[in-house]
Amino acid sequence: MPHKTALVTGGASGIGKATALKLARQGVTVVISGRNAKKGASAVQEIEALACGQAQVRFMPCDVNDEAAVQRLVRQVVSEFGRLDMAVNNAGIYNESATIDQSDTQNFRDMFETNVLGVYYGMKYQIAQMKQQGGGAIVNLASIAGLNGVPWTGTYCATKHAVVGLTKAAALDHAAEGIRINAVAPGAIHTDIIAAQIEAAEAELDAMHPIGRMGQPEEIAEGIVWLLSQESRFVAGHTLNIDGGFQAK
Ligand SMILES: NC(=O)c1ccc[n+]([C@@H]2O[C@H](COP(=O)([O-])OP(=O)(O)OC[C@H]3O[C@@H](n4cnc5c(N)ncnc54)[C@H](O)[C@@H]3O)[C@@H](O)[C@H]2O)c1
C-alpha cells in the first residue's frame, strides 16, 4: 500500500487491535482510539513491537458515544497526519443476552448509542474529511447478528442490522465521490466482548460454525484490511461474512 493514514475506533483490543497491527505491518500510519488511555498506550506498545517499527502508531482518546469527541478525533488525526485514508468503525458493546420481554430498556439504549450512533458519528466526520481530500475507504463492524435473528440477542441484532443499513445507504451516497463504505459480519470471535459467553458455553459457540470453531480476531482483520485496500476497489456497500460458514446454513 502507498503511504496512508488509518483510524480504528475501539482499537486497543480484539478485532480493532488485530486490524491496527495488520495495517501497521503494511506501513500504514495507524491511530487507534478508545476510552482508556492506559489500555491504549499498552496496545500501541504491543503493535509497535510486533510491527517492528514499520509504521507510526498512535493512541487518541475518544468515547464514540460523544459526537463532539468523534468530530475532534477526526480533526486531530488530520491535523497531525494530513489526511484520513481509511477508517474502521469498530468500537462496540454487547451488554445483555435476553429475550425482548426480559430485556432491559436502558441496556438497549446504551448499546444503540455505541453500536449505531457511534458508527454514525464516525462516518459523518470521516466522510466529510474524505470528501474534502477526494476519497477514502470505511469499514463498519456489523455481525452475523446484523444479517440474522440470533436467539437471546434481539437488541444487539437490532443495532447490527442498523449498521448494515447505514453502510449500504452511505455507500450509495458517496461511491461516486471515491469513498467506498463496506461492512464485515464476523461470526463468534475470541475477544473480550463475548468473554462471559465463551466462559459459559465455548463448545456451543464452536459448534455454531460449520467450520467447527470460533474465529480469531486476525481472521476478521484480514477481511477488513482487504476492504480498505485498493484490491477491493470495485466493492462498495457490501457486508462481508467472515463466519466459518455460519451464513451458508
Ligand atoms: N467478538 C465477536 O464475537 C464479534 C462478533 C461480531 C461482531 N463483533 C463486533 O466487533 C467489534 C469489535 O469487538 P471485539 O470483538 O474486538 O471486542 P472488544 O471488546 O475487544 O472490542 C471492542 C472495543 O470497543 C471499545 N469500546 C466500547 N465502547 C466504546 C465507546 N463508547 N467508545 C470507544 N470505544 C469503545 C472497547 O473498549 C473495546 O476496546 C464490535 O463492534 C463488535 O460488536 C464482535
CSV table of N, CA and C in Angstrom, one decimal, residues 8-78:
chain,number,residue,atom,x,y,z
A,8,VAL,N,-8.8,3.5,13.7
A,8,VAL,CA,-9.5,2.3,14.1
A,8,VAL,C,-10.1,2.7,15.5
A,9,THR,N,-11.5,2.8,15.5
A,9,THR,CA,-12.1,3.2,16.8
A,9,THR,C,-12.1,1.9,17.7
A,10,GLY,N,-12.1,2.0,19.0
A,10,GLY,CA,-12.0,0.8,19.9
A,10,GLY,C,-10.9,-0.1,19.5
A,11,GLY,N,-9.8,0.6,19.1
A,11,GLY,CA,-8.7,-0.2,18.5
A,11,GLY,C,-7.6,-0.8,19.5
A,12,ALA,N,-7.9,-0.7,20.8
A,12,ALA,CA,-7.0,-1.1,21.8
A,12,ALA,C,-7.1,-2.6,22.2
A,13,SER,N,-8.1,-3.3,21.6
A,13,SER,CA,-8.3,-4.7,21.9
A,13,SER,C,-8.9,-5.4,20.7
A,14,GLY,N,-8.9,-6.7,20.8
A,14,GLY,CA,-9.7,-7.6,19.9
A,14,GLY,C,-9.5,-7.4,18.5
A,15,ILE,N,-10.6,-7.3,17.7
A,15,ILE,CA,-10.6,-7.2,16.3
A,15,ILE,C,-9.9,-5.8,15.9
A,16,GLY,N,-10.2,-4.8,16.6
A,16,GLY,CA,-9.6,-3.5,16.3
A,16,GLY,C,-8.1,-3.5,16.4
A,17,LYS,N,-7.6,-4.1,17.5
A,17,LYS,CA,-6.1,-4.2,17.7
A,17,LYS,C,-5.5,-5.0,16.6
A,18,ALA,N,-6.1,-6.1,16.2
A,18,ALA,CA,-5.6,-7.0,15.2
A,18,ALA,C,-5.5,-6.3,13.8
A,19,THR,N,-6.6,-5.5,13.6
A,19,THR,CA,-6.6,-4.7,12.3
A,19,THR,C,-5.5,-3.6,12.3
A,20,ALA,N,-5.4,-3.0,13.5
A,20,ALA,CA,-4.3,-1.9,13.5
A,20,ALA,C,-2.9,-2.6,13.3
A,21,LEU,N,-2.7,-3.7,13.9
A,21,LEU,CA,-1.4,-4.4,13.7
A,21,LEU,C,-1.2,-4.7,12.2
A,22,LYS,N,-2.2,-5.3,11.6
A,22,LYS,CA,-2.1,-5.7,10.2
A,22,LYS,C,-1.8,-4.4,9.3
A,23,LEU,N,-2.5,-3.4,9.6
A,23,LEU,CA,-2.2,-2.1,8.8
A,23,LEU,C,-0.8,-1.6,9.1
A,24,ALA,N,-0.4,-1.6,10.3
A,24,ALA,CA,1.0,-1.1,10.7
A,24,ALA,C,2.0,-2.0,10.0
A,25,ARG,N,1.8,-3.3,9.9
A,25,ARG,CA,2.8,-4.1,9.2
A,25,ARG,C,2.9,-3.8,7.7
A,26,GLN,N,1.8,-3.2,7.2
A,26,GLN,CA,1.9,-2.7,5.8
A,26,GLN,C,2.4,-1.3,5.6
A,27,GLY,N,2.8,-0.7,6.7
A,27,GLY,CA,3.4,0.6,6.6
A,27,GLY,C,2.4,1.7,6.7
A,28,VAL,N,1.2,1.4,7.1
A,28,VAL,CA,0.1,2.4,7.2
A,28,VAL,C,0.3,3.1,8.6
A,29,THR,N,0.2,4.4,8.7
A,29,THR,CA,0.2,5.2,9.9
A,29,THR,C,-1.2,4.9,10.6
A,30,VAL,N,-1.2,4.4,11.8
A,30,VAL,CA,-2.4,4.0,12.4
A,30,VAL,C,-2.7,4.8,13.7
A,31,VAL,N,-3.9,5.3,13.8
A,31,VAL,CA,-4.4,5.9,15.0
A,31,VAL,C,-5.4,4.9,15.6
A,32,ILE,N,-5.2,4.5,16.8
A,32,ILE,CA,-6.3,3.7,17.5
A,32,ILE,C,-6.9,4.6,18.5
A,33,SER,N,-8.2,4.6,18.6
A,33,SER,CA,-8.9,5.4,19.6
A,33,SER,C,-9.6,4.5,20.6
A,34,GLY,N,-9.9,5.1,21.8
A,34,GLY,CA,-10.6,4.4,22.8
A,34,GLY,C,-10.8,5.2,24.0
A,35,ARG,N,-11.4,4.6,25.1
A,35,ARG,CA,-11.8,5.4,26.2
A,35,ARG,C,-10.7,5.4,27.3
A,36,ASN,N,-9.8,4.3,27.2
A,36,ASN,CA,-8.9,4.1,28.3
A,36,ASN,C,-7.4,4.3,27.9
A,37,ALA,N,-6.8,5.4,28.3
A,37,ALA,CA,-5.5,5.8,27.8
A,37,ALA,C,-4.4,4.8,28.2
A,38,LYS,N,-4.6,4.1,29.3
A,38,LYS,CA,-3.6,3.2,29.7
A,38,LYS,C,-3.6,1.9,28.8
A,39,LYS,N,-4.8,1.5,28.6
A,39,LYS,CA,-5.0,0.3,27.7
A,39,LYS,C,-4.6,0.7,26.3
A,40,GLY,N,-4.8,1.9,25.9
A,40,GLY,CA,-4.4,2.4,24.6
A,40,GLY,C,-2.9,2.4,24.4
A,41,ALA,N,-2.2,3.0,25.5
A,41,ALA,CA,-0.8,3.0,25.4
A,41,ALA,C,-0.2,1.6,25.4
A,42,SER,N,-0.7,0.7,26.1
A,42,SER,CA,-0.1,-0.6,26.1
A,42,SER,C,-0.4,-1.3,24.7
A,43,ALA,N,-1.5,-1.0,24.1
A,43,ALA,CA,-1.8,-1.6,22.7
A,43,ALA,C,-0.8,-1.0,21.7
A,44,VAL,N,-0.5,0.3,21.8
A,44,VAL,CA,0.4,0.9,20.9
A,44,VAL,C,1.8,0.3,21.0
A,45,GLN,N,2.2,0.1,22.3
A,45,GLN,CA,3.5,-0.6,22.5
A,45,GLN,C,3.5,-2.0,21.9
A,46,GLU,N,2.5,-2.7,22.1
A,46,GLU,CA,2.4,-4.1,21.6
A,46,GLU,C,2.4,-4.1,20.0
A,47,ILE,N,1.6,-3.2,19.4
A,47,ILE,CA,1.6,-3.1,18.0
A,47,ILE,C,2.9,-2.7,17.4
A,48,GLU,N,3.5,-1.7,18.0
A,48,GLU,CA,4.8,-1.2,17.5
A,48,GLU,C,5.9,-2.3,17.6
A,49,ALA,N,5.9,-3.1,18.7
A,49,ALA,CA,6.8,-4.2,18.8
A,49,ALA,C,6.6,-5.2,17.8
A,50,LEU,N,5.3,-5.6,17.6
A,50,LEU,CA,5.0,-6.7,16.6
A,50,LEU,C,5.2,-6.2,15.2
A,51,ALA,N,5.0,-4.9,14.9
A,51,ALA,CA,5.2,-4.4,13.5
A,51,ALA,C,6.6,-4.0,13.3
A,52,CYS,N,7.5,-4.2,14.3
A,52,CYS,CA,8.9,-3.9,14.2
A,52,CYS,C,9.2,-2.6,13.6
A,53,GLY,N,8.5,-1.6,14.1
A,53,GLY,CA,8.8,-0.2,13.7
A,53,GLY,C,8.4,0.1,12.2
A,54,GLN,N,7.6,-0.7,11.6
A,54,GLN,CA,7.3,-0.4,10.2
A,54,GLN,C,6.4,0.7,9.9
A,55,ALA,N,5.7,1.2,11.0
A,55,ALA,CA,4.8,2.3,10.8
A,55,ALA,C,4.6,3.1,12.2
A,56,GLN,N,4.1,4.3,12.0
A,56,GLN,CA,3.8,5.1,13.2
A,56,GLN,C,2.4,4.6,13.8
A,57,VAL,N,2.4,4.4,15.1
A,57,VAL,CA,1.1,4.0,15.7
A,57,VAL,C,0.8,5.0,16.8
A,58,ARG,N,-0.4,5.5,16.9
A,58,ARG,CA,-0.7,6.5,18.0
A,58,ARG,C,-2.1,6.1,18.6
A,59,PHE,N,-2.2,6.4,19.9
A,59,PHE,CA,-3.5,6.3,20.6
A,59,PHE,C,-4.1,7.7,20.7
A,60,MET,N,-5.3,7.9,20.5
A,60,MET,CA,-6.0,9.1,20.7
A,60,MET,C,-7.3,8.8,21.5
A,61,PRO,N,-7.5,9.5,22.7
A,61,PRO,CA,-8.7,9.2,23.4
A,61,PRO,C,-10.0,9.6,22.8
A,62,CYS,N,-11.0,8.8,22.8
A,62,CYS,CA,-12.3,9.2,22.2
A,62,CYS,C,-13.4,8.2,22.7
A,63,ASP,N,-14.4,8.7,23.3
A,63,ASP,CA,-15.6,7.9,23.5
A,63,ASP,C,-16.6,8.1,22.3
A,64,VAL,N,-16.9,7.0,21.6
A,64,VAL,CA,-17.7,7.2,20.4
A,64,VAL,C,-19.1,7.6,20.7
A,65,ASN,N,-19.5,7.5,22.0
A,65,ASN,CA,-20.9,8.0,22.3
A,65,ASN,C,-21.0,9.5,22.3
A,66,ASP,N,-19.8,10.2,22.2
A,66,ASP,CA,-19.8,11.6,22.3
A,66,ASP,C,-19.5,12.2,20.9
A,67,GLU,N,-20.5,12.8,20.3
A,67,GLU,CA,-20.4,13.2,18.9
A,67,GLU,C,-19.3,14.3,18.8
A,68,ALA,N,-19.2,15.2,19.8
A,68,ALA,CA,-18.2,16.3,19.7
A,68,ALA,C,-16.8,15.6,19.8
A,69,ALA,N,-16.6,14.6,20.6
A,69,ALA,CA,-15.3,14.0,20.7
A,69,ALA,C,-14.9,13.2,19.4
A,70,VAL,N,-15.9,12.6,18.8
A,70,VAL,CA,-15.6,12.0,17.5
A,70,VAL,C,-15.2,13.0,16.4
A,71,GLN,N,-15.9,14.1,16.4
A,71,GLN,CA,-15.5,15.2,15.5
A,71,GLN,C,-14.1,15.7,15.8
A,72,ARG,N,-13.8,15.9,17.1
A,72,ARG,CA,-12.4,16.3,17.4
A,72,ARG,C,-11.4,15.3,17.0
A,73,LEU,N,-11.7,14.0,17.2
A,73,LEU,CA,-10.8,12.9,16.9
A,73,LEU,C,-10.4,12.9,15.4
A,74,VAL,N,-11.4,13.1,14.6
A,74,VAL,CA,-11.1,13.1,13.1
A,74,VAL,C,-10.3,14.4,12.8
A,75,ARG,N,-10.6,15.5,13.4
A,75,ARG,CA,-9.8,16.7,13.2
A,75,ARG,C,-8.4,16.5,13.6
A,76,GLN,N,-8.2,15.9,14.8
A,76,GLN,CA,-6.8,15.7,15.3
A,76,GLN,C,-6.0,14.8,14.4
A,77,VAL,N,-6.6,13.7,13.9
A,77,VAL,CA,-5.9,12.8,13.0
A,77,VAL,C,-5.4,13.6,11.8
A,78,VAL,N,-6.3,14.4,11.3
A,78,VAL,CA,-6.0,15.2,10.0
A,78,VAL,C,-5.0,16.2,10.4
